[in-house]
Short mmCIF file of C-alpha atoms in Angstrom, two decimals:
data_model
loop_
_atom_site.label_atom_id
_atom_site.label_comp_id
_atom_site.label_asym_id
_atom_site.label_seq_id
_atom_site.Cartn_x
_atom_site.Cartn_y
_atom_site.Cartn_z
CA MET R 1 30.92 -22.31 1.07
CA TYR R 2 28.42 -24.96 -0.04
CA SER R 3 29.93 -27.54 -2.28
CA LEU R 4 27.86 -29.88 -4.49
CA HIS R 5 27.91 -33.72 -4.37
CA PRO R 6 30.36 -34.83 -7.03
CA ALA R 7 27.57 -36.65 -8.89
CA HIS R 8 25.85 -33.35 -9.47
CA ARG R 9 28.91 -31.30 -10.49
CA LYS R 10 28.56 -32.45 -14.06
CA ASN R 11 24.96 -31.26 -14.07
CA VAL R 12 25.76 -27.89 -12.59
CA THR R 13 28.51 -27.44 -15.23
CA LYS R 14 25.90 -28.31 -17.85
CA MET R 15 23.44 -26.10 -16.23
CA GLN R 16 26.05 -23.14 -16.30
CA SER R 17 26.42 -23.72 -19.97
CA VAL R 18 22.70 -23.75 -20.45
CA PHE R 19 22.50 -20.47 -18.56
CA GLN R 20 25.08 -18.99 -20.62
CA THR R 21 23.25 -19.84 -23.75
CA ALA R 22 20.02 -18.76 -22.10
CA ILE R 23 21.46 -15.41 -21.21
CA SER R 24 22.34 -14.88 -24.86
CA GLY R 25 18.86 -16.11 -25.94
CA ILE R 26 17.19 -13.86 -23.47
CA LEU R 27 19.18 -11.01 -24.30
CA TYR R 28 18.28 -11.55 -28.09
CA LEU R 29 14.64 -11.84 -27.02
CA VAL R 30 14.89 -8.53 -25.17
CA CYS R 31 16.32 -6.84 -28.27
CA ILE R 32 13.26 -8.22 -30.29
CA LEU R 33 10.88 -7.40 -27.56
CA ILE R 34 11.93 -3.88 -27.07
CA SER R 35 12.67 -3.13 -30.66
CA ALA R 36 8.94 -3.05 -31.11
CA CYS R 37 8.64 -0.32 -28.53
CA ALA R 38 7.92 2.94 -30.57
CA GLY R 39 6.13 4.96 -28.12
CA SER R 40 5.25 6.10 -24.52
CA GLY R 41 2.21 6.03 -22.44
CA SER R 42 0.94 6.54 -18.88
CA SER R 43 -1.64 4.93 -16.49
CA GLY R 44 -3.68 6.27 -13.56
CA PHE R 45 -6.81 6.35 -11.71
CA ASP R 46 -8.56 9.68 -12.67
CA ALA R 47 -11.62 8.04 -14.18
CA ARG R 48 -13.80 11.02 -13.77
CA ALA R 49 -11.63 13.22 -15.88
CA LYS R 50 -11.86 10.52 -18.64
CA ALA R 51 -15.76 10.53 -18.27
CA GLU R 52 -15.89 14.20 -18.74
CA GLN R 53 -13.51 13.99 -21.75
CA ASN R 54 -15.69 11.17 -23.18
CA ALA R 55 -18.77 13.43 -22.76
CA ILE R 56 -17.15 16.36 -24.57
CA ALA R 57 -16.01 14.10 -27.36
CA LYS R 58 -19.55 12.73 -27.67
CA VAL R 59 -21.42 15.92 -27.66
CA THR R 60 -18.84 17.50 -30.13
CA LYS R 61 -19.48 14.50 -32.49
CA GLU R 62 -23.10 13.92 -32.06
CA GLY R 63 -24.58 17.10 -30.47
CA GLY R 64 -26.91 16.94 -27.56
CA CYS R 65 -26.06 16.65 -23.88
CA VAL R 66 -24.43 14.16 -21.59
CA ASP R 67 -24.93 13.89 -17.86
CA VAL R 68 -21.67 12.96 -16.17
CA GLU R 69 -22.43 12.24 -12.55
CA ASN R 70 -24.69 15.50 -12.04
CA THR R 71 -22.78 17.61 -14.36
CA VAL R 72 -24.47 18.20 -17.57
CA ILE R 73 -22.29 18.74 -20.71
CA CYS R 74 -23.94 20.08 -23.82
CA ALA R 75 -22.91 20.96 -27.33
CA PRO R 76 -23.39 24.62 -28.26
CA GLY R 77 -26.76 25.37 -29.88
CA VAL R 78 -28.47 22.57 -28.35
CA ASN R 79 -32.14 23.14 -27.51
CA LEU R 80 -32.36 22.56 -23.68
CA ALA R 81 -36.00 21.41 -23.84
CA ASN R 82 -36.34 17.81 -22.61
CA VAL R 83 -32.68 17.67 -21.33
CA SER R 84 -32.83 16.14 -17.99
CA GLY R 85 -30.82 17.11 -14.89
CA ILE R 86 -30.85 20.78 -15.68
CA ASN R 87 -31.80 23.46 -13.20
CA SER R 88 -34.76 25.17 -14.73
CA ASP R 89 -34.35 28.12 -12.54
CA PHE R 90 -32.23 30.01 -15.04
CA LEU R 91 -34.34 29.12 -18.06
CA VAL R 92 -36.90 31.81 -19.20
CA SER R 93 -38.43 29.17 -21.60
CA GLU R 94 -37.46 25.66 -21.56
CA ASN R 95 -38.29 25.27 -25.12
CA ALA R 96 -35.93 27.99 -26.49
CA ALA R 97 -32.93 28.40 -24.29
CA ARG R 98 -29.87 27.85 -26.23
CA LEU R 99 -26.26 29.28 -26.52
CA SER R 100 -23.68 29.58 -29.22
CA ILE R 101 -19.94 29.79 -28.86
CA GLU R 102 -17.24 31.33 -31.07
CA PRO R 103 -14.75 29.75 -31.81
CA VAL R 104 -16.56 26.62 -32.75
CA SER R 105 -15.41 23.03 -32.44
CA GLY R 106 -12.58 22.25 -35.02
CA ALA R 107 -11.72 25.84 -35.72
CA ARG R 108 -8.28 27.25 -36.08
CA VAL R 109 -7.76 30.33 -34.15
CA SER R 110 -4.98 32.84 -33.87
CA CYS R 111 -3.54 33.48 -30.55
CA LEU R 112 -2.00 37.12 -30.29
CA LYS R 113 1.37 36.71 -28.58
CA ASN R 114 2.86 39.71 -26.59
CA SER R 115 6.53 39.73 -27.23
CA ASP R 116 7.53 40.54 -23.79
CA LEU R 117 5.50 37.61 -22.04
CA GLN R 118 5.22 34.01 -22.46
CA VAL R 119 1.48 34.26 -23.15
CA CYS R 120 -0.90 34.85 -25.97
CA GLN R 121 -4.62 35.92 -25.95
CA ILE R 122 -7.67 34.80 -27.93
CA MET R 123 -11.19 36.14 -27.81
CA VAL R 124 -14.12 33.83 -26.81
CA SER R 125 -17.73 35.19 -27.37
CA VAL R 126 -21.05 33.60 -26.67
CA VAL R 127 -24.63 34.52 -27.43
CA PRO R 128 -27.05 33.24 -24.91
CA SER R 129 -30.84 33.18 -25.77
CA ASP R 130 -33.59 32.84 -23.37
CA PHE R 131 -31.69 32.58 -20.17
CA ALA R 132 -33.21 34.20 -17.00
CA GLU R 133 -31.92 37.52 -15.91
CA GLY R 134 -28.98 37.18 -13.66
CA THR R 135 -27.64 33.96 -15.22
CA GLN R 136 -23.86 34.13 -15.40
CA PHE R 137 -21.53 32.67 -17.74
CA PHE R 138 -17.82 31.88 -17.24
CA VAL R 139 -15.22 30.28 -19.65
CA SER R 140 -12.43 28.01 -18.96
CA ALA R 141 -9.84 26.33 -21.30
CA HIS R 142 -8.04 22.87 -21.28
CA PHE R 143 -5.18 21.94 -23.26
CA LYS R 144 -5.01 18.39 -24.71
CA ASP R 145 -2.55 16.16 -22.70
CA THR R 146 -2.71 18.39 -19.68
CA ILE R 147 -4.77 17.72 -16.54
CA SER R 148 -6.34 20.95 -15.52
CA TRP R 149 -9.02 23.42 -16.62
CA SER R 150 -7.89 27.02 -16.18
CA ASN R 151 -9.31 29.37 -13.70
CA PRO R 152 -12.67 30.34 -15.07
CA ILE R 153 -13.14 34.13 -16.14
CA VAL R 154 -16.43 35.77 -16.47
CA LEU R 155 -17.89 36.56 -19.77
CA ARG R 156 -19.18 40.09 -19.89
CA PRO R 157 -21.57 42.10 -22.30
CA ILE R 158 -19.83 43.36 -25.36
CA SER R 159 -22.17 46.33 -25.70
CA SER R 160 -25.55 46.23 -24.02
CA PRO R 161 -27.30 43.56 -21.80
CA GLY R 162 -28.92 40.87 -23.83
CA SER R 163 -26.48 40.86 -26.60
CA SER R 164 -23.32 38.75 -26.98
CA LEU R 165 -20.91 38.30 -24.21
CA SER R 166 -17.13 38.05 -24.54
CA ALA R 167 -14.00 37.33 -22.61
CA VAL R 168 -10.27 37.24 -23.52
CA LEU R 169 -8.45 33.96 -22.60
CA THR R 170 -4.81 34.22 -21.71
CA LEU R 171 -2.90 31.03 -22.74
CA GLU R 172 0.63 30.19 -21.74
CA THR R 173 2.58 29.77 -24.91
CA GLY R 174 4.68 27.04 -23.42
CA SER R 175 1.50 24.81 -23.35
CA ILE R 176 0.73 25.68 -27.05
CA MET R 177 4.27 24.52 -27.96
CA GLU R 178 3.53 21.25 -26.55
CA SER R 179 -0.01 20.75 -27.99
CA SER R 180 -1.95 22.99 -30.14
CA GLY R 181 -5.22 21.23 -29.62
CA PHE R 182 -7.42 22.72 -26.82
CA GLN R 183 -10.99 22.81 -25.65
CA ILE R 184 -13.43 25.59 -24.31
CA ALA R 185 -16.03 25.05 -21.68
CA VAL R 186 -18.74 27.79 -20.86
CA LEU R 187 -19.98 27.29 -17.43
CA VAL R 188 -23.38 28.48 -16.57
CA TYR R 189 -24.51 29.59 -13.14
CA GLY R 190 -27.93 30.71 -11.81
CA GLU R 191 -28.31 33.66 -9.60
CA ASN R 192 -27.28 33.57 -5.96
CA VAL R 193 -24.97 30.35 -6.41
CA LEU R 194 -21.38 29.76 -5.54
CA LEU R 195 -19.27 31.21 -8.45
CA PRO R 196 -15.80 29.79 -9.49
CA GLU R 197 -13.97 33.13 -9.07
CA ASN R 198 -10.27 32.77 -8.07
CA GLN R 199 -10.69 29.00 -7.79
CA GLY R 200 -7.40 28.32 -9.58
CA GLU R 201 -6.77 25.38 -11.94
CA VAL R 202 -8.59 22.13 -11.32
CA PRO R 203 -8.64 18.89 -13.05
CA LEU R 204 -12.34 18.44 -13.33
CA LEU R 205 -15.15 20.73 -14.82
CA ALA R 206 -17.20 19.39 -11.86
CA ASP R 207 -14.88 20.92 -9.42
CA PHE R 208 -16.25 24.32 -10.57
CA PHE R 209 -19.80 23.25 -9.59
CA PRO R 210 -21.45 24.64 -12.76
CA GLU R 211 -25.25 24.12 -13.32
CA LEU R 212 -24.60 23.48 -16.95
CA VAL R 213 -21.59 23.27 -19.23
CA TYR R 214 -21.34 24.06 -22.93
CA ALA R 215 -18.24 22.51 -24.48
CA VAL R 216 -16.26 23.05 -27.72
CA ALA R 217 -13.18 20.78 -28.61
CA ALA R 218 -10.51 20.21 -31.11
CA ILE R 219 -9.64 23.92 -31.54
CA GLU R 220 -6.28 24.42 -33.12
CA VAL R 221 -4.15 27.45 -31.87
CA GLU R 222 -1.75 29.24 -33.94
CA ILE R 223 0.47 31.80 -32.17
CA VAL R 224 0.83 35.08 -34.09
CA PRO R 225 2.76 38.21 -33.14
CA ASN R 226 0.63 41.06 -31.89
CA PRO R 227 1.21 43.90 -34.09
CA MET F 1 20.13 -13.39 -16.05
CA ASP F 2 18.33 -10.41 -17.29
CA GLN F 3 15.25 -10.06 -15.30
CA LYS F 4 14.10 -6.83 -16.94
CA ALA F 5 13.03 -8.88 -19.94
CA THR F 6 9.77 -9.63 -18.37
CA PRO F 7 6.88 -7.28 -17.42
CA PHE F 8 6.44 -8.58 -13.90
CA LYS F 9 8.89 -11.46 -12.83
CA GLY F 10 8.57 -12.94 -9.45
CA ILE F 11 10.57 -15.49 -7.47
CA LYS F 12 8.28 -18.24 -8.81
CA ASP F 13 9.54 -17.59 -12.19
CA ILE F 14 13.26 -17.84 -10.97
CA PHE F 15 12.62 -21.24 -9.64
CA TYR F 16 10.67 -22.60 -12.70
CA GLN F 17 13.13 -20.96 -15.14
CA THR F 18 16.11 -22.54 -13.31
CA ARG F 19 14.73 -26.04 -13.32
CA VAL F 20 13.39 -25.84 -17.06
CA LEU F 21 16.90 -24.60 -18.19
CA MET F 22 18.63 -27.57 -16.57
CA GLY F 23 16.89 -29.93 -18.79
CA ARG F 24 13.59 -31.88 -19.41
CA GLU F 25 14.99 -34.72 -17.11
CA TYR F 26 14.73 -32.49 -14.06
CA THR F 27 11.22 -33.20 -12.79
CA LEU F 28 9.95 -31.38 -9.83
CA LYS F 29 11.04 -34.36 -7.66
CA ARG F 30 14.53 -34.68 -9.07
CA PHE F 31 15.21 -30.93 -8.85
CA ALA F 32 14.02 -30.76 -5.31
CA SER F 33 16.08 -33.72 -4.12
CA GLU F 34 19.15 -33.55 -6.25
CA ILE F 35 19.70 -29.79 -6.87
CA LEU F 36 18.00 -28.24 -3.91
CA GLY F 37 19.39 -31.04 -1.60
CA GLY F 38 16.08 -32.41 -0.36
CA ARG F 39 15.48 -28.95 1.43
CA VAL F 40 11.88 -28.66 -0.01
CA GLU F 41 9.35 -31.40 -1.06
CA ALA F 42 8.35 -31.71 -4.72
CA VAL F 43 4.91 -30.68 -3.91
CA MET F 44 5.99 -27.56 -2.07
CA LEU F 45 8.35 -26.77 -4.98
CA SER F 46 5.21 -27.06 -7.33
CA TYR F 47 3.34 -24.43 -5.23
CA ILE F 48 6.43 -22.21 -5.29
CA GLU F 49 6.69 -22.34 -9.03
CA LYS F 50 2.96 -21.59 -9.43
CA GLY F 51 3.21 -18.70 -6.92
CA LYS F 52 0.97 -20.40 -4.37
CA ARG F 53 3.60 -20.34 -1.66
CA PHE F 54 6.67 -18.36 -0.94
CA PRO F 55 10.03 -20.19 -0.59
CA THR F 56 12.01 -19.71 2.39
CA GLU F 57 15.11 -17.42 2.31
CA ALA F 58 17.46 -20.39 3.01
CA LEU F 59 15.94 -21.98 -0.10
CA VAL F 60 16.45 -18.87 -2.23
CA ARG F 61 20.01 -18.71 -1.08
CA ARG F 62 20.47 -22.38 -2.07
CA LEU F 63 19.07 -21.57 -5.43
CA ALA F 64 21.47 -18.60 -5.81
CA GLN F 65 24.46 -20.96 -5.10
CA VAL F 66 23.28 -23.34 -7.75
CA ARG F 67 22.97 -20.45 -10.15
CA ARG F 68 26.31 -18.98 -8.91
CA GLU F 69 24.71 -15.63 -8.34
CA MET F 70 24.75 -13.36 -5.21
CA PRO F 71 21.84 -14.30 -2.98
CA GLU F 72 20.66 -10.80 -2.83
CA THR F 73 20.02 -10.63 -6.57
CA LEU F 74 17.44 -13.40 -6.05
CA LEU F 75 16.24 -12.41 -2.53
CA VAL F 76 15.03 -9.08 -3.76
CA PHE F 77 12.40 -11.02 -5.76
CA LEU F 78 11.25 -12.83 -2.71
CA TRP F 79 11.19 -9.67 -0.68
CA ARG F 80 9.37 -7.69 -3.36
CA ASP F 81 6.78 -10.60 -3.84
CA ARG F 82 6.04 -10.63 -0.10
CA MET F 83 5.62 -6.83 -0.08
CA LEU F 84 3.21 -7.08 -3.06
CA TYR F 85 1.40 -9.83 -1.51
CA ALA F 86 0.84 -7.89 1.81
CA PHE F 87 0.06 -4.77 -0.02
CA SER F 88 -2.34 -6.55 -2.42
CA ARG F 89 -4.26 -8.09 0.57
CA GLU F 90 -4.47 -4.82 2.39
CA LEU F 91 -5.48 -2.94 -0.72
CA HIS F 92 -8.22 -5.50 -1.45
CA LYS F 93 -9.77 -4.72 1.89
CA ALA F 94 -9.44 -1.05 1.30
CA ILE F 95 -10.99 -1.10 -2.09
CA LYS F 96 -13.49 -4.02 -1.83
CA GLY F 97 -13.97 -4.34 1.78
CA GLU F 98 -13.09 -7.97 1.64
CA ASP F 99 -10.20 -9.84 3.26
CA GLN F 100 -8.85 -11.98 0.40
CA ALA F 101 -5.53 -13.36 0.50
CA SER F 102 -4.65 -14.86 -2.97
CA ILE F 103 -2.11 -14.59 -5.79
CA LYS F 104 -4.90 -13.19 -8.00
CA GLY F 105 -3.92 -9.75 -7.33
CA LEU F 106 -0.46 -10.21 -8.62
CA GLU F 107 -1.71 -11.97 -11.71
CA GLN F 108 -3.95 -8.95 -12.36
CA ALA F 109 -0.88 -6.64 -11.86
CA GLU F 110 0.66 -8.68 -14.62
CA VAL F 111 -2.27 -7.57 -16.89
CA ALA F 112 -1.66 -3.90 -15.99
CA ALA F 113 1.99 -4.15 -16.80
CA LEU F 114 1.07 -5.74 -20.18
CA ILE F 115 -1.31 -2.85 -20.93
CA SER F 116 1.70 -0.47 -20.52
CA ARG F 117 3.77 -2.67 -22.91
CA ALA F 118 0.90 -2.83 -25.38
CA ILE F 119 0.40 0.99 -25.47
CA ALA F 120 4.21 1.60 -25.74
CA ALA F 121 4.48 -0.80 -28.78
CA LEU F 122 2.31 1.50 -30.83
CA PRO F 123 3.77 4.69 -32.36
CA ASP F 124 3.08 7.96 -30.45
CA ASP F 125 1.84 9.63 -33.49
CA GLY F 126 -1.09 7.30 -34.14
CA THR F 127 0.44 5.61 -37.27
CA TRP F 128 -1.18 2.47 -38.40
CA ILE F 129 1.02 -0.65 -37.95
CA PRO F 130 0.18 -4.26 -38.96
CA LEU F 131 -2.05 -5.89 -36.32
CA THR F 132 -0.02 -9.30 -36.46
CA ARG F 133 3.06 -7.43 -35.75
CA TRP F 134 1.78 -5.65 -32.71
CA GLN F 135 0.29 -8.91 -31.39
CA ALA F 136 3.56 -10.76 -31.98
CA ASP F 137 5.19 -8.06 -29.83
CA LEU F 138 2.56 -8.44 -27.15
CA ASN F 139 2.72 -12.15 -27.30
CA ARG F 140 6.54 -12.09 -26.59
CA SER F 141 5.89 -10.18 -23.40
CA ILE F 142 3.17 -12.58 -22.57
CA LEU F 143 5.29 -15.67 -23.15
CA SER F 144 8.06 -14.26 -20.95
CA LEU F 145 5.65 -14.42 -18.01
CA GLY F 146 6.30 -18.16 -17.93
CA ALA F 147 4.25 -21.41 -18.20
CA ASN F 148 2.05 -20.58 -15.01
CA ARG F 149 0.80 -17.28 -16.54
CA PRO F 150 -3.04 -16.70 -16.77
CA SER F 151 -4.61 -17.85 -19.93
CA GLY F 152 -6.18 -15.41 -22.43
CA LEU F 153 -3.95 -12.55 -21.64
CA LEU F 154 -3.87 -11.19 -25.31
CA THR F 155 -7.54 -10.99 -25.53
CA THR F 156 -7.85 -9.42 -22.08
CA VAL F 157 -5.36 -6.67 -22.77
CA MET F 158 -6.91 -6.05 -26.29
CA ASP F 159 -10.44 -5.90 -24.87
CA ILE F 160 -9.47 -3.34 -22.16
CA LEU F 161 -7.74 -1.12 -24.69
CA LYS F 162 -10.66 -1.23 -27.20
CA THR F 163 -13.14 -0.60 -24.30
CA GLN F 164 -11.05 2.44 -23.18
CA GLY F 165 -10.90 3.72 -26.65
CA LEU F 166 -7.12 3.76 -26.73
CA ILE F 167 -6.79 1.57 -29.77
CA GLU F 168 -8.38 1.35 -33.11
CA GLU F 169 -8.35 -1.80 -35.41
CA ALA F 170 -9.23 -1.87 -38.99
CA GLU F 171 -8.49 -3.94 -42.12
CA GLY F 172 -5.61 -5.95 -40.25
CA LYS F 173 -4.01 -2.80 -38.80
CA VAL F 174 -3.97 -1.17 -35.49
CA ARG F 175 -3.18 2.25 -34.16
CA ARG F 176 -3.29 4.01 -30.98
CA LEU F 177 -5.93 6.74 -30.23
CA GLY F 178 -4.79 7.46 -26.87
CA GLY F 179 -1.80 6.89 -24.45
CA HIS F 180 -3.36 7.21 -20.90
CA TYR F 181 -4.86 4.08 -19.53
CA ILE F 182 -7.30 4.68 -16.74
CA ALA F 183 -8.18 2.03 -14.16
CA GLU F 184 -11.93 2.23 -13.65
CA SER F 185 -13.48 -0.90 -11.91
CA PRO F 186 -12.36 -2.01 -8.56
CA ASP F 187 -10.55 -4.95 -10.09
CA GLU F 188 -8.78 -2.56 -12.46
CA LYS F 189 -8.01 -0.19 -9.70
CA HIS F 190 -6.56 -3.06 -7.55
CA ALA F 191 -4.40 -4.38 -10.45
CA LEU F 192 -2.94 -0.90 -11.28
CA ALA F 193 -2.25 -0.26 -7.57
CA VAL F 194 -0.38 -3.43 -7.18
CA GLU F 195 1.56 -2.78 -10.37
CA PHE F 196 2.55 0.69 -9.15
CA CYS F 197 3.63 -0.87 -5.92
CA GLY F 198 5.71 -3.34 -7.93
CA ILE F 199 7.42 -0.59 -9.75
CA PHE F 200 8.12 1.19 -6.48
CA THR F 201 9.37 -1.81 -4.51
CA LYS F 202 11.55 -2.81 -7.50
CA GLY F 203 13.09 0.68 -7.61
CA LEU F 204 13.48 0.73 -3.79
CA LEU F 205 15.06 -2.69 -3.41
CA GLY F 206 17.24 -2.16 -6.57
CA LYS F 207 18.58 1.13 -5.24
CA VAL F 208 18.90 0.27 -1.58
CA VAL F 209 19.95 -3.40 -1.52
CA LEU F 210 21.50 -4.00 -5.08
CA LYS F 211 22.75 -0.49 -5.41
CA GLU F 212 21.77 -0.27 -9.02
CA GLN F 213 23.20 2.77 -10.73
CA LYS F 214 20.54 2.67 -13.40
CA THR F 215 17.65 3.21 -11.06
CA TYR F 216 16.47 6.81 -10.17
CA LEU F 217 15.05 7.22 -6.82
CA ARG F 218 14.74 10.60 -5.24
CA ASN F 219 12.14 12.66 -3.26
CA HIS F 220 11.87 16.24 -4.30
CA TYR F 221 10.01 18.46 -1.91
CA LEU F 222 8.88 22.17 -1.58
CA GLN F 223 6.77 24.59 0.21
CA ILE F 224 3.89 25.74 -2.04
CA PRO F 225 0.77 27.97 -1.59
CA GLU F 226 -2.26 25.47 -1.74
CA ASP F 227 -3.82 27.19 -4.56
CA GLN F 228 -0.78 26.60 -6.68
CA ILE F 229 -0.71 22.88 -6.33
CA ALA F 230 -3.07 22.12 -9.34
CA ALA F 231 -0.86 24.36 -11.49
CA PHE F 232 2.22 22.60 -10.25
CA TYR F 233 0.74 19.25 -11.06
CA GLN F 234 -0.29 20.38 -14.59
CA LYS F 235 3.19 21.58 -15.32
CA LEU F 236 4.77 18.44 -13.89
CA ASN F 237 2.41 16.28 -15.98
CA ALA F 238 3.21 18.35 -19.03
CA ALA F 239 6.97 18.10 -18.37
CA VAL F 240 6.98 14.31 -18.01
CA ASN F 241 4.89 13.89 -21.04
CA GLN F 242 7.22 16.11 -23.03
CA LEU F 243 10.37 13.97 -21.72
CA THR F 244 8.72 10.58 -22.37
CA THR F 245 7.73 11.52 -25.88
CA GLU F 246 11.13 13.09 -26.60
CA PHE F 247 13.22 10.01 -25.31
CA ALA F 248 10.90 7.14 -26.37
CA SER F 249 12.73 4.86 -28.80
CA GLU F 250 11.86 5.35 -32.52
CA GLU F 251 10.29 2.33 -34.10
CA GLY F 252 12.98 -0.37 -34.61
CA GLU F 253 15.36 1.21 -32.28
CA ALA F 254 16.80 -0.97 -29.35
CA GLY F 255 16.14 0.26 -25.80
CA LYS F 256 14.95 -0.72 -22.24
CA PHE F 257 11.44 -0.52 -21.10
CA LEU F 258 11.60 2.29 -18.36
CA ASN F 259 8.83 2.80 -15.90
CA VAL F 260 8.77 6.43 -14.34
CA LEU F 261 6.40 6.36 -11.30
CA ILE F 262 5.53 9.75 -9.88
CA THR F 263 3.59 10.51 -6.79
CA SER F 264 3.00 13.72 -4.99
CA SER F 265 0.70 14.60 -2.08
CA PRO F 266 0.56 17.50 0.28
CA SER F 267 1.18 16.61 3.94
#
């Protein structure tokens, strides 16, 4: 065991006293320090997901389109004329192509819950105008605070070709309990391109390789029993 | 000594803190010769306190004797710093393609750690709180980094949070708009990666060497169909979000700052 020179013992004793005082002081500081903590958070590297979310927030607020590293994200109803980065093969007329989505951004929708299953369903409908024949539309959903977009499902004609298209989105009620805010993305594909069927959930819209995305955001879901 | 009080304490801080707590009369020269028994030159001790050189294990053991602590409680700081230094250097090559050995990476990791503190110091529900109170909280974390901390940390952290749209400031108040910080630039990625490494090595050394009971360290594994991995990650993320929100201290409640580092990757 090491022993200090007698001349230093007094200093060490003093130091121990100082340390004891310091421990009390630091513990006090810790209490002050952490008493301010009122929340939680996280950090990570998924910058592309943030860029997509920023784009959705921007088009929801300001309209128009945003190009996120070759994935063009637009607000519903936007006129595609002069929007760069869009494949024009699926546009009949560059001046007139547009699409509307129901529900709209900020809407509150009812999600019909089946009593036997932990899921509920909502209807999504779109009305495309002046898209080329063969253009295909899929819909995917994303809950706030989760990291994935749901497996896209195809939007089919409600009645006859050329009119509105619709799909029933099935949502897990567990996710809705955690957060009622969610987003919808309508993915547009031309003819003879790779479609996102059975691709599963992915963190990025870009992972579905759409040629164009229409997004609506800040939709509030309310679960209601299916009569 | 409670080392958990600071966001990112290293062996340099232990040396500096010990000398300062002994009193103003203990200059580098006197501390090196009288307390450390002349085992280190004053110039080298200065480098150690600034984090520019690592002390030897023998010197750390000597310091532990002076402080009447078990050597392992201080050696883990040295071991972690060495691991982080090596990791930071290799990561710098991987991210930037440059071979750069410096302590800057560790200083940047302190910024990443402070960002976590800054976010956690704001209410989860987005309630406005006085800006001065939040800045005072953040300043306490910054001050605890010691005298050799980089300058301008408060401004740096606030600028990053504003740029990322995570906080909003108006009329002398501040609130959080988001709770997830994303490292974007190569420097930010490097800093965050070193912070993650620091969290992991602290947990690993704490559990394996110090046998800390308050550290959770476990590898969970499973066979999973490849197309279910994204769904698994989504539910994992949702479950952890729910847990951290549920257990986070209410404003004014005491508690510890708990890091929960999760990594999962298919083999």
